[in-house]
Amino acid sequence: MDKLTVPTMAEMLAKGETPEILFWVGCAGSFDERAQKITRDICKILQHVGLKFAILGTEESCTGDPAKRAGNEFLFQMQAMSNIQVLNGYEIKKIVTGCPHCFNTIKNEYPGLGGNYEVIHHSQLIQQLIDEGKLKTEGGESFKGKRITFHDPCYLGRANDVYEAPRKALEVLDADLVEMKRCKSNGLCCGAGGAQMFKEPEKGTKDINIERIDEALALQPNIVAASCPFCMTMLSDGVKNYNKEEEVKVLDIAEITVRANGL
Amino acid sequence: MILQVIFLIISAAAITLFSLNVRKIIRNIKLGKDLDRSDRPAERMKTMLKVAFGQSKMVKKPLAAVLHLFVYVGFVIINLEVLEIIIDGLFGTHRIFAQPLGAIYDVLIAGFEILAALVLIGVIAFFARRNILKIKRFTGTEMTDWPRSDANIILIVEVLLMTAFLLMNAADQKLQQLGSAHYINAGTFPVSGLLLALLPDSESSLLLIERFCWWFHIIGIFGFLNYLPYSKHLHIIMAFPNTWYSNLEPKGKFSNMASVSNEVKAMLDPSYVPEPVAEGSRFGAKDIHDLTWKSLMDAYTCTECGRCTSVCPANQTGKLLSPRKIMMDTRDRLVEVGNTIDKHGKDHQDGKSLLDNYITREEIWACTTCNACTDACPVNIDPLSIIIELRRFAVMEESQAPASINNMFSNVENNGAPWKYAAVDRMNWAEND
């Protein structure tokens, strides 16, 4: 594959071009080392299918999601309104996010503050590309016979009723897909939502991510598939807790797609 | 004649008392803040028919769903019989519908009997699940003496009512066979027919049993009606309005506070003229007055089934948070505030509040906002919005968030990310491939 080039909106504007889609990277995707890899993979997919995209780069700022869930509506609306200024300034129409939290916030909570865009999560983009025949699942690693279980992120699943899109990316692999008992609308949270990512859990008998990874590991999977950077952290920590990093990989839908296509 | 007068007095008293209590409940719900849920009536009708009338969210637990269906259908349909009982009671008639309905009446009575038997099966199974099998969902810190007794009282009353109904029919049937005056040949009795051997043969004893069961059944129903306002069983009524007023937006969409938009817009644009905000309103919720009326309606609707708590990730891992407790606390506090108003007038302060006196900080900070509770609720109650309002109060009015949450806030404010990274480094990932 060609070298990855990631244009910013500012660069595009300078060249007098407009992208088909804005890739909203998100804070985890920008700074978290594990999530950065997924961010690059999403770009690889966009570049591979020839979709003209751009990012905001340093003009992007936190959507305000963790502030809002933690009750800080001031901070949320400050973030939201300044992001909306930037997005509207570039006349953005369509956005793909690498994170269900950014997806939910921009899609559902920005319209009321003046930010109206078509927003999709990267798993929905991958689903569309597969449906349109632009992503073929060939020329890469074979997942044939691998046991894969998908963990539904709350802000993609219950919050927005997106259950099938991430599964679509797995169904095309010819892998052995297994569902946890608590899946789809019954899915168990990884433990990071509602700003829990940024604090220690309250006193209890068990950590939520351990409860979740216990359920996943009981299926003896080769891969636990995720599609949220927070879930990624929580599930990976869960696997580490049992020293199973060698046998069980926690991979994002985008990473799996990139591998299957040899990008 | 005198019996008719007694019946009239009892009915009128029961209905008056119930109306007074309903009015009090409506007044209490209206203590909440405004929220517009008057949009999309067609969708609301559909949701109510599906979720409340059609019990669509019960099916996630199939056994409980079937047993509940017995009791629900039995309750709704057997109440048609109550109409006849009331007319008979007022006019001194007996089985007034038998003649005009003819053969249909026989089918109806047979149907009621089968339903009554199914209700008995359902109710006895429910009683066993709570008291013998001790299902985990029915335990928890909030399931103290009163909620547990409330559940058992409801079940026992239902057993008594159904038993009285069937015994009454059995005695009636035997009196019909004896050709007793007044007891016209009416109805077929597939269930109470099995009880005939239990009854005495003398006409006077049978008359006594039949009349006693008749009065017991109808007075029991009136009593039960007036028990509802104090009980979790109020859900049999509240389920309908509560699902009508469901949140129809995606579950992930939290409300944008208009009062905050005003201030933020003024900050970002000095020429902005803020819209007037209602006086005395605070950010978030400390007490029930700060919650929306829908949250208060939710509280009256909760029947404490615990499906929310049984799927809550925090509760399942031993944390203090229980969404059911959030709803029960909200109702208890609301009733307390209502009683204070009745005793001391509208402006009396009792120095207590929902936050801290009922719901602790530890509970509200344990929530992952995952929406498992709102998804699980068979009557579309939303504990999450109460938790968020309480957090809003703690953060925006009191600056009382856990220290690590405050760090996250200052990172977002200063760096545009919840972690301590410089905003200028935001694109570094694109270079180190």
XYZ file of C-alpha atoms in Angstrom:
696
model
C 0.000 0.000 0.000
C 1.103 3.568 -0.709
C 2.411 5.692 2.080
C -0.368 6.922 4.314
C -1.229 10.554 3.679
C -3.558 12.271 6.052
C -4.681 15.686 4.834
C -6.137 18.250 7.218
C -9.132 20.440 6.434
C -6.863 23.498 6.511
C -4.612 21.949 3.845
C -7.588 20.940 1.719
C -9.068 24.405 1.935
C -5.716 25.945 0.930
C -5.753 23.763 -2.195
C -9.345 24.700 -2.846
C -10.558 21.127 -2.347
C -13.385 19.660 -0.297
C -13.345 16.152 1.142
C -16.233 13.713 0.780
C -16.031 12.913 4.457
C -14.433 14.299 7.582
C -12.725 11.752 9.797
C -13.300 12.782 13.429
C -10.372 11.090 15.158
C -11.314 11.734 18.792
C -9.049 12.175 21.813
C -8.317 8.498 22.397
C -7.645 8.000 18.698
C -5.267 10.951 18.778
C -3.324 10.325 21.971
C -3.800 6.773 23.239
C -1.036 4.634 21.776
C -3.214 1.591 21.199
C -6.003 3.677 19.686
C -3.566 5.588 17.438
C -2.923 2.337 15.613
C -6.653 1.964 14.980
C -6.798 5.571 13.790
C -4.104 4.851 11.206
C -5.977 1.721 10.151
C -9.171 3.688 9.587
C -7.159 6.079 7.403
C -5.703 3.119 5.512
C -9.189 1.878 4.743
C -10.305 5.340 3.595
C -7.214 5.664 1.392
C -7.560 2.103 0.040
C -11.110 2.642 -1.203
C -10.209 6.055 -2.557
C -12.579 8.006 -0.394
C -11.468 11.612 -0.258
C -11.175 12.416 3.428
C -9.611 14.923 5.759
C -9.156 15.401 9.480
C -9.309 18.559 11.562
C -5.852 17.878 13.019
C -4.967 20.295 15.779
C -8.261 22.128 15.221
C -10.127 19.128 16.605
C -10.967 19.216 20.290
C -12.767 16.913 22.720
C -16.468 16.618 21.797
C -17.307 17.185 25.461
C -18.747 13.688 25.931
C -16.933 12.798 29.172
C -17.758 16.232 30.634
C -21.445 15.854 29.781
C -21.792 12.323 31.189
C -20.034 13.507 34.353
C -22.557 16.329 34.758
C -20.461 19.261 33.570
C -22.889 20.722 31.055
C -20.982 24.029 30.917
C -17.797 22.417 29.780
C -19.688 20.198 27.373
C -21.458 23.098 25.697
C -18.246 25.159 25.557
C -16.561 22.283 23.736
C -19.575 21.581 21.571
C -20.142 25.155 20.464
C -16.509 25.792 19.611
C -16.289 22.493 17.702
C -19.482 23.390 15.856
C -17.948 26.740 14.903
C -14.980 24.942 13.375
C -17.106 22.295 11.621
C -19.596 24.818 10.265
C -16.710 27.080 9.226
C -15.457 24.290 6.964
C -19.028 23.548 5.834
C -18.715 19.928 6.898
C -21.609 17.714 5.751
C -20.542 14.200 6.586
C -18.476 12.847 9.451
C -17.080 9.424 10.297
C -15.866 8.912 13.852
C -13.441 6.382 15.279
C -15.231 6.329 18.618
C -18.856 5.586 19.585
C -18.799 8.341 22.192
C -17.830 11.023 19.654
C -20.350 9.464 17.264
C -23.194 9.669 19.777
C -22.374 13.178 20.912
C -21.988 14.749 17.474
C -24.912 12.847 16.001
C -27.411 13.359 18.821
C -26.362 16.317 20.915
C -24.744 18.734 18.455
C -27.891 19.353 16.332
C -29.617 21.107 19.226
C -26.645 23.469 19.454
C -26.473 24.269 15.755
C -24.307 21.436 14.439
C -26.146 19.369 11.828
C -24.131 16.697 10.042
C -24.575 13.202 8.747
C -22.580 11.215 11.288
C -21.529 7.581 11.033
C -19.286 5.376 13.121
C -16.359 3.679 11.391
C -18.050 0.286 11.671
C -20.958 1.671 9.650
C -18.542 3.007 7.049
C -16.906 -0.416 6.784
C -20.339 -2.029 6.446
C -21.236 0.386 3.639
C -17.956 -0.247 1.830
C -18.485 -3.994 2.052
C -22.076 -3.670 0.795
C -20.917 -1.510 -2.100
C -18.239 -4.058 -2.991
C -15.419 -1.614 -2.359
C -13.929 -3.695 0.437
C -13.452 -7.292 -0.638
C -11.681 -9.080 2.204
C -8.899 -10.425 0.034
C -5.145 -10.275 -0.202
C -4.575 -10.329 3.502
C -4.512 -12.488 6.564
C -6.996 -15.350 6.678
C -9.339 -15.463 9.634
C -10.862 -18.737 8.521
C -11.886 -20.829 11.497
C -10.746 -18.254 14.055
C -13.101 -17.878 16.987
C -14.183 -14.263 17.259
C -16.606 -12.684 19.692
C -17.792 -9.092 19.386
C -18.272 -6.821 22.386
C -21.029 -4.240 21.803
C -20.061 -0.722 22.889
C -22.971 0.854 24.803
C -22.844 4.103 22.864
C -23.040 2.320 19.537
C -25.481 -0.424 20.582
C -28.121 0.511 23.127
C -27.510 4.239 22.764
C -27.986 4.262 18.985
C -29.271 0.812 18.012
C -26.269 -0.034 15.835
C -25.757 -3.762 16.274
C -25.346 -5.190 12.783
C -22.718 -2.897 11.232
C -19.735 -4.114 13.267
C -20.872 -7.718 12.879
C -20.961 -7.285 9.104
C -17.207 -6.705 9.059
C -16.761 -10.005 10.885
C -19.289 -12.028 8.896
C -17.297 -11.571 5.673
C -14.230 -13.197 7.253
C -15.410 -16.807 7.141
C -14.469 -16.946 10.810
C -16.201 -18.773 13.650
C -18.323 -16.044 15.184
C -19.600 -16.660 18.685
C -21.839 -14.404 20.735
C -21.576 -13.792 24.439
C -24.819 -14.363 26.348
C -24.935 -10.661 27.116
C -24.769 -9.291 23.592
C -26.507 -6.670 21.471
C -29.188 -4.876 23.525
C -28.286 -7.085 26.500
C -24.603 -6.255 26.156
C -22.622 -5.644 29.321
C -20.743 -2.364 29.529
C -16.917 -2.598 29.595
C -16.956 -0.323 32.619
C -15.528 2.833 31.030
C -18.640 4.767 30.014
C -20.112 7.764 31.784
C -16.616 9.159 32.491
C -15.658 6.030 34.472
C -12.630 5.849 32.147
C -11.145 8.781 34.034
C -11.686 7.689 37.621
C -11.196 4.732 39.909
C -14.280 2.544 40.292
C -16.353 2.728 43.469
C -15.901 0.031 46.049
C -17.321 -3.295 44.891
C -16.584 -6.980 44.622
C -15.182 -7.040 41.095
C -14.135 -4.690 38.305
C -16.640 -4.450 35.476
C -14.043 -5.130 32.772
C -13.063 -8.360 34.538
C -16.716 -9.421 34.688
C -16.919 -8.753 30.955
C -13.676 -10.430 29.955
C -14.609 -13.488 32.040
C -17.695 -13.817 29.887
C -15.676 -13.401 26.689
C -12.880 -15.783 27.710
C -15.409 -18.463 28.638
C -16.066 -18.760 24.898
C -12.360 -19.488 24.315
C -12.019 -16.975 21.515
C -8.908 -16.206 19.479
C -10.056 -12.649 19.060
C -12.272 -10.335 21.096
C -13.488 -7.723 18.638
C -14.165 -4.179 19.787
C -15.116 -0.936 18.087
C -14.534 1.655 20.771
C -11.201 2.899 22.123
C -12.445 2.844 25.723
C -13.711 -0.725 25.411
C -10.345 -1.537 23.803
C -8.500 -0.348 26.914
C -10.834 -2.077 29.337
C -10.918 -5.397 27.470
C -7.153 -5.412 26.880
C -6.590 -4.781 30.587
C -8.953 -7.638 31.309
C -7.005 -10.013 29.072
C -3.726 -8.825 30.643
C -5.167 -9.500 34.067
C -5.221 -13.200 33.146
C -1.883 -13.065 31.269
C -3.606 -14.210 28.112
C -2.280 -11.556 25.721
C -0.578 -14.258 23.635
C -3.639 -16.441 23.068
C -6.376 -13.832 22.950
C -6.089 -10.657 20.902
C -8.359 -7.703 21.409
C -8.731 -6.075 17.996
C -10.818 -3.261 16.604
C -13.141 -3.906 13.663
C -10.943 -1.543 11.608
C -7.778 -3.474 12.452
C -9.392 -6.756 11.506
C -10.567 -5.258 8.206
C -7.094 -3.886 7.447
C -5.489 -7.239 8.163
C -8.008 -9.168 6.098
C -7.344 -6.867 3.156
C -3.583 -6.815 3.602
C -3.475 -3.025 3.804
C -83.020 -2.518 49.809
C -80.779 -1.871 52.791
C -78.046 -3.990 51.198
C -78.270 -1.857 48.073
C -77.821 1.285 50.147
C -74.829 -0.228 51.952
C -73.371 -1.220 48.601
C -73.894 2.288 47.251
C -72.209 3.850 50.278
C -69.207 1.504 50.080
C -68.779 2.066 46.325
C -69.088 5.820 46.617
C -66.630 5.945 49.514
C -64.128 3.752 47.703
C -64.305 5.764 44.504
C -64.137 9.116 46.317
C -61.128 8.087 48.366
C -59.392 6.760 45.286
C -60.051 9.968 43.329
C -58.614 12.039 46.174
C -55.450 9.949 46.166
C -55.165 10.115 42.389
C -55.442 13.890 42.566
C -52.660 13.950 45.125
C -50.458 11.824 42.890
C -51.102 14.108 39.934
C -50.289 17.145 42.067
C -47.059 15.493 43.239
C -46.014 14.628 39.681
C -46.626 18.240 38.731
C -44.070 19.340 41.323
C -41.488 18.393 38.700
C -39.976 20.661 36.095
C -41.490 21.199 32.652
C -40.663 18.834 29.831
C -42.408 18.754 26.484
C -43.574 15.261 25.588
C -46.582 16.278 23.524
C -44.956 15.559 20.158
C -45.403 12.526 17.864
C -48.747 11.223 19.201
C -48.899 8.367 16.673
C -45.514 7.061 17.749
C -46.501 7.470 21.394
C -49.689 5.488 20.842
C -47.676 2.770 19.136
C -45.173 2.633 21.993
C -47.925 2.447 24.610
C -49.799 -0.298 22.773
C -46.638 -2.289 22.229
C -44.872 -1.862 25.557
C -47.716 -1.483 28.087
C -50.684 -3.148 26.443
C -48.627 -5.697 24.484
C -46.055 -6.302 27.266
C -43.316 -6.440 24.625
C -40.422 -5.830 26.977
C -41.444 -8.557 29.405
C -40.357 -11.327 27.027
C -36.664 -10.987 27.846
C -37.461 -13.217 30.814
C -39.860 -15.711 29.204
C -41.080 -17.568 32.331
C -41.854 -14.361 34.214
C -43.442 -13.000 31.029
C -45.876 -15.931 30.736
C -46.830 -15.898 34.418
C -47.246 -12.120 34.314
C -49.370 -12.446 31.197
C -51.767 -14.780 33.055
C -52.185 -12.278 35.852
C -52.394 -9.286 33.503
C -54.943 -10.759 31.099
C -56.878 -12.234 34.003
C -56.962 -8.893 35.768
C -58.094 -6.939 32.717
C -60.759 -9.398 31.579
C -62.135 -10.493 34.939
C -62.792 -6.809 35.589
C -65.578 -7.059 32.984
C -67.303 -9.267 35.551
C -66.915 -6.508 38.124
C -69.186 -4.360 35.973
C -71.952 -6.922 36.411
C -71.250 -7.186 40.119
C -71.598 -3.425 40.540
C -74.884 -3.326 38.629
C -76.214 -6.274 40.635
C -75.113 -4.603 43.840
C -76.783 -1.308 43.042
C -80.067 -2.705 41.751
C -80.403 -5.842 43.818
C -80.384 -8.008 40.695
C -78.524 -11.266 40.228
C -76.357 -12.000 37.176
C -78.043 -9.226 35.222
C -76.130 -9.981 32.019
C -77.174 -13.644 31.902
C -80.504 -13.129 30.153
C -79.538 -10.587 27.487
C -76.257 -12.361 26.626
C -77.628 -15.909 26.645
C -75.079 -18.436 25.431
C -72.380 -15.780 25.226
C -72.728 -15.333 28.979
C -71.930 -18.979 29.561
C -68.807 -18.675 27.449
C -67.768 -15.487 29.260
C -68.188 -16.984 32.720
C -66.292 -20.088 31.656
C -63.545 -17.829 30.298
C -63.377 -15.827 33.527
C -63.053 -19.011 35.523
C -60.195 -20.307 33.417
C -58.492 -16.937 33.681
C -59.022 -16.908 37.440
C -57.335 -20.303 37.639
C -54.433 -19.029 35.522
C -54.140 -15.950 37.742
C -53.951 -18.266 40.754
C -51.207 -20.296 39.115
C -49.274 -17.137 38.206
C -49.659 -15.526 41.600
C -48.710 -18.652 43.539
C -45.643 -19.077 41.315
C -44.707 -15.444 41.928
C -45.095 -15.939 45.665
C -42.856 -18.983 45.528
C -40.232 -17.162 43.461
C -40.050 -14.418 46.064
C -40.348 -16.377 49.278
C -39.163 -19.922 48.614
C -36.800 -19.778 45.644
C -35.576 -16.354 46.834
C -34.615 -15.167 43.373
C -31.691 -12.728 43.577
C -33.507 -10.032 41.610
C -35.959 -9.627 44.501
C -33.236 -8.956 47.043
C -30.910 -6.013 47.502
C -30.368 -3.190 49.983
C -33.487 -1.335 48.846
C -35.687 -4.409 49.303
C -36.365 -3.673 52.959
C -39.342 -4.889 54.994
C -41.964 -2.665 53.421
C -41.238 -3.354 49.731
C -41.072 -7.075 50.463
C -44.326 -6.991 52.428
C -45.954 -4.852 49.736
C -45.168 -7.517 47.134
C -46.546 -10.288 49.333
C -49.684 -8.335 50.288
C -50.471 -7.860 46.589
C -50.022 -11.556 45.870
C -52.044 -12.703 48.880
C -54.897 -10.310 48.104
C -54.986 -11.626 44.554
C -55.164 -15.213 45.812
C -58.008 -14.270 48.159
C -59.935 -12.414 45.465
C -59.665 -15.235 42.965
C -60.562 -17.831 45.574
C -63.629 -15.833 46.616
C -64.629 -15.465 42.988
C -64.390 -19.205 42.327
C -66.083 -20.201 45.599
C -68.877 -17.759 44.879
C -69.422 -19.379 41.495
C -69.339 -22.864 43.022
C -71.983 -21.979 45.604
C -74.053 -20.232 42.947
C -73.896 -23.321 40.795
C -75.028 -25.564 43.625
C -77.875 -23.163 44.448
C -78.883 -23.248 40.802
C -79.011 -27.039 40.993
C -81.167 -26.834 44.112
C -83.509 -24.503 42.230
C -83.067 -21.846 44.892
C -85.106 -18.703 44.274
C -83.161 -15.832 42.683
C -80.421 -18.191 41.412
C -81.302 -18.423 37.755
C -79.646 -21.015 35.582
C -76.700 -19.124 34.119
C -73.060 -19.677 33.294
C -70.849 -22.679 32.784
C -68.299 -23.350 35.479
C -65.307 -25.387 34.288
C -63.137 -24.536 37.316
C -65.511 -23.929 40.217
C -67.386 -27.045 39.148
C -64.440 -28.955 40.609
C -65.057 -27.376 44.013
C -68.648 -28.553 44.438
C -67.696 -31.473 46.675
C -66.127 -29.056 49.147
C -69.398 -27.246 49.764
C -72.190 -28.143 52.168
C -75.561 -29.249 50.826
C -77.925 -27.099 52.873
C -79.411 -24.154 51.028
C -78.914 -21.739 53.917
C -75.191 -22.532 54.218
C -74.761 -22.192 50.483
C -76.553 -18.865 50.510
C -74.278 -17.687 53.282
C -71.145 -18.781 51.382
C -72.310 -17.292 48.110
C -73.233 -13.933 49.657
C -70.110 -13.808 51.813
C -67.860 -14.466 48.790
C -69.774 -11.961 46.702
C -69.343 -9.208 49.285
C -65.773 -10.228 50.085
C -64.841 -10.153 46.410
C -66.281 -6.738 45.653
C -65.169 -5.100 48.924
C -61.763 -6.666 48.338
C -61.602 -5.069 44.910
C -62.555 -1.662 46.321
C -59.990 -2.090 49.080
C -57.315 -3.110 46.608
C -58.132 -0.083 44.470
C -57.421 2.138 47.446
C -54.272 0.243 48.310
C -52.798 1.010 44.864
C -51.758 4.633 45.591
C -49.556 3.426 48.451
C -48.160 0.429 46.633
C -45.775 -0.544 43.883
C -48.826 -2.166 42.337
C -49.814 1.267 41.025
C -47.958 0.198 37.876
C -51.135 -1.459 36.607
C -52.421 2.044 35.904
C -49.222 4.057 35.521
C -47.717 1.733 32.911
C -50.019 3.247 30.319
C -49.361 6.994 30.698
C -45.711 6.289 31.461
C -45.096 4.447 28.214
C -47.130 7.048 26.313
C -44.707 9.695 27.583
C -41.629 7.535 26.812
C -38.403 9.093 25.685
C -38.572 8.571 21.913
C -35.062 9.895 21.209
C -31.997 7.660 20.906
C -30.998 6.519 24.390
C -27.561 8.065 24.032
C -28.973 11.554 23.538
C -28.834 13.470 26.818
C -30.725 16.732 27.207
C -28.883 19.933 26.341
C -29.586 22.345 29.190
C -31.062 25.554 27.784
C -30.028 27.553 30.854
C -26.408 26.569 30.193
C -26.668 27.345 26.454
C -27.637 30.890 27.412
C -24.539 31.419 29.492
C -22.165 29.677 27.103
C -23.487 31.652 24.143
C -23.029 34.875 26.111
C -19.457 33.845 26.887
C -18.588 33.016 23.308
C -20.413 36.016 21.851
C -20.625 39.138 24.062
C -23.363 40.618 21.860
C -25.681 37.675 22.622
C -28.774 38.608 24.625
C -29.674 35.704 26.932
C -33.226 34.436 27.040
C -34.900 34.783 30.437
C -34.621 31.692 32.634
C -37.145 30.727 35.302
C -36.190 32.185 38.665
C -34.948 30.002 41.445
C -33.995 27.171 39.142
C -30.687 25.539 39.793
C -28.400 23.486 37.603
C -29.178 19.818 37.925
C -31.183 18.252 40.714
C -30.790 18.197 44.452
C -34.384 17.368 45.256
C -37.504 16.141 43.494
C -38.578 19.675 42.437
C -35.490 19.831 40.207
C -36.376 16.674 38.306
C -38.758 16.700 35.347
C -42.347 15.586 35.903
C -41.536 12.552 33.776
C -38.904 11.382 36.251
C -41.517 11.723 39.004
C -44.070 9.809 36.940
C -41.382 7.143 36.435
C -41.047 6.879 40.206
C -44.779 6.248 40.681
C -44.720 3.698 37.846
C -41.900 1.541 39.187
C -43.099 -1.844 40.404
C -39.698 -2.738 41.833
C -39.206 -5.781 39.606
C -35.463 -5.197 39.621
C -34.788 -5.964 35.976
C -32.812 -2.703 35.832
C -30.647 -3.590 38.795
C -30.078 -7.136 37.571
C -28.468 -5.814 34.359
C -26.635 -2.839 35.901
C -22.880 -3.399 35.465
C -22.139 -1.449 38.637
C -24.614 -3.404 40.723
C -23.530 -6.713 39.235
C -19.977 -6.069 40.372
C -20.932 -5.238 43.928
C -21.177 -1.460 43.807
C -23.744 0.388 45.866
C -25.634 1.704 42.829
C -28.990 0.097 42.093
C -31.234 1.753 39.513
C -34.275 0.312 41.275
C -33.191 2.061 44.473
C -32.885 5.337 42.539
C -36.534 5.017 41.522
C -37.762 3.873 44.952
C -35.880 6.691 46.690
C -37.348 9.210 44.273
C -40.875 7.987 45.005
C -40.313 7.855 48.766
C -38.923 11.386 48.770
C -41.737 12.614 46.520
C -44.369 11.144 48.839
C -42.577 12.711 51.802
C -42.575 16.130 50.111
C -46.268 15.678 49.226
C -47.143 14.847 52.824
C -45.190 17.876 54.041
C -47.199 20.073 51.683
C -50.450 18.590 53.021
C -49.410 19.232 56.610
C -47.500 22.492 56.484
C -48.344 24.156 53.176
C -46.510 24.583 49.906
C -43.470 26.557 51.051
C -42.478 24.544 54.082
C -38.913 23.238 53.961
C -38.152 20.031 55.815
C -34.409 20.445 55.460
C -34.064 17.164 53.572
C -33.273 16.395 49.943
C -33.227 13.481 47.523
C -29.460 13.765 47.159
C -27.690 12.790 50.380
C -30.775 12.012 52.479
C -31.828 9.279 50.086
C -29.328 8.819 47.267
C -25.642 8.971 48.116
C -22.781 10.385 46.056
C -21.192 6.957 45.907
C -24.220 5.665 44.038
C -24.396 8.396 41.410
C -20.686 8.235 40.598
C -20.768 4.477 40.048
C -22.985 4.764 36.948
C -21.421 4.003 33.556
C -24.394 5.582 31.699
C -24.599 2.329 29.714
C -28.419 2.432 29.424
C -28.826 -1.227 30.381
C -31.373 -0.159 33.023
C -33.498 1.928 30.674
C -33.413 -0.826 28.079
C -34.439 -3.484 30.597
C -37.394 -1.631 32.117
C -40.691 -3.187 30.954
C -42.477 0.166 31.361
C -39.787 2.499 29.967
C -38.637 4.057 33.220
C -35.431 6.081 32.937
C -33.287 5.984 36.103
C -30.294 7.302 34.148
C -31.728 10.784 33.640
C -32.163 11.153 37.418
C -28.558 10.083 38.011
C -27.321 12.607 35.458
C -29.377 15.434 36.995
C -27.916 14.626 40.419
C -24.404 14.636 38.935
C -25.131 17.975 37.282
C -26.064 19.440 40.643
C -22.991 18.005 42.344
C -20.695 19.329 39.609
C -22.218 22.651 38.593
C -23.745 23.886 41.854
C -21.334 22.403 44.347
C -18.124 21.610 42.418
C -18.236 18.270 44.221
C -16.893 15.724 41.771
C -14.306 13.011 42.481
C -10.812 14.537 42.197
C -9.927 12.490 39.124
C -13.087 13.722 37.394
C -12.073 17.302 38.173
C -8.675 16.573 36.610
C -10.430 15.302 33.512
C -12.506 18.497 33.376
C -9.454 20.732 33.572
C -7.687 18.670 30.905
C -10.637 19.055 28.550
C -10.782 22.750 29.318
C -7.079 23.408 28.881
C -5.914 20.806 26.368
C -9.093 19.882 24.528
C -8.666 16.271 25.608
C -9.534 14.407 28.806
C -5.867 13.497 29.327
C -2.877 15.699 29.940
C -1.604 15.922 26.374
C -0.801 19.130 24.530
C -3.309 20.060 21.842
C -0.439 20.698 19.391
C 0.492 17.000 19.590
C -2.942 15.911 18.446
C -1.762 14.837 15.003
C 1.448 13.099 15.996
C -0.093 9.703 15.259
C -0.093 10.511 11.541
C 3.703 10.785 11.435
C 4.910 7.706 13.292
C 3.555 4.946 11.089
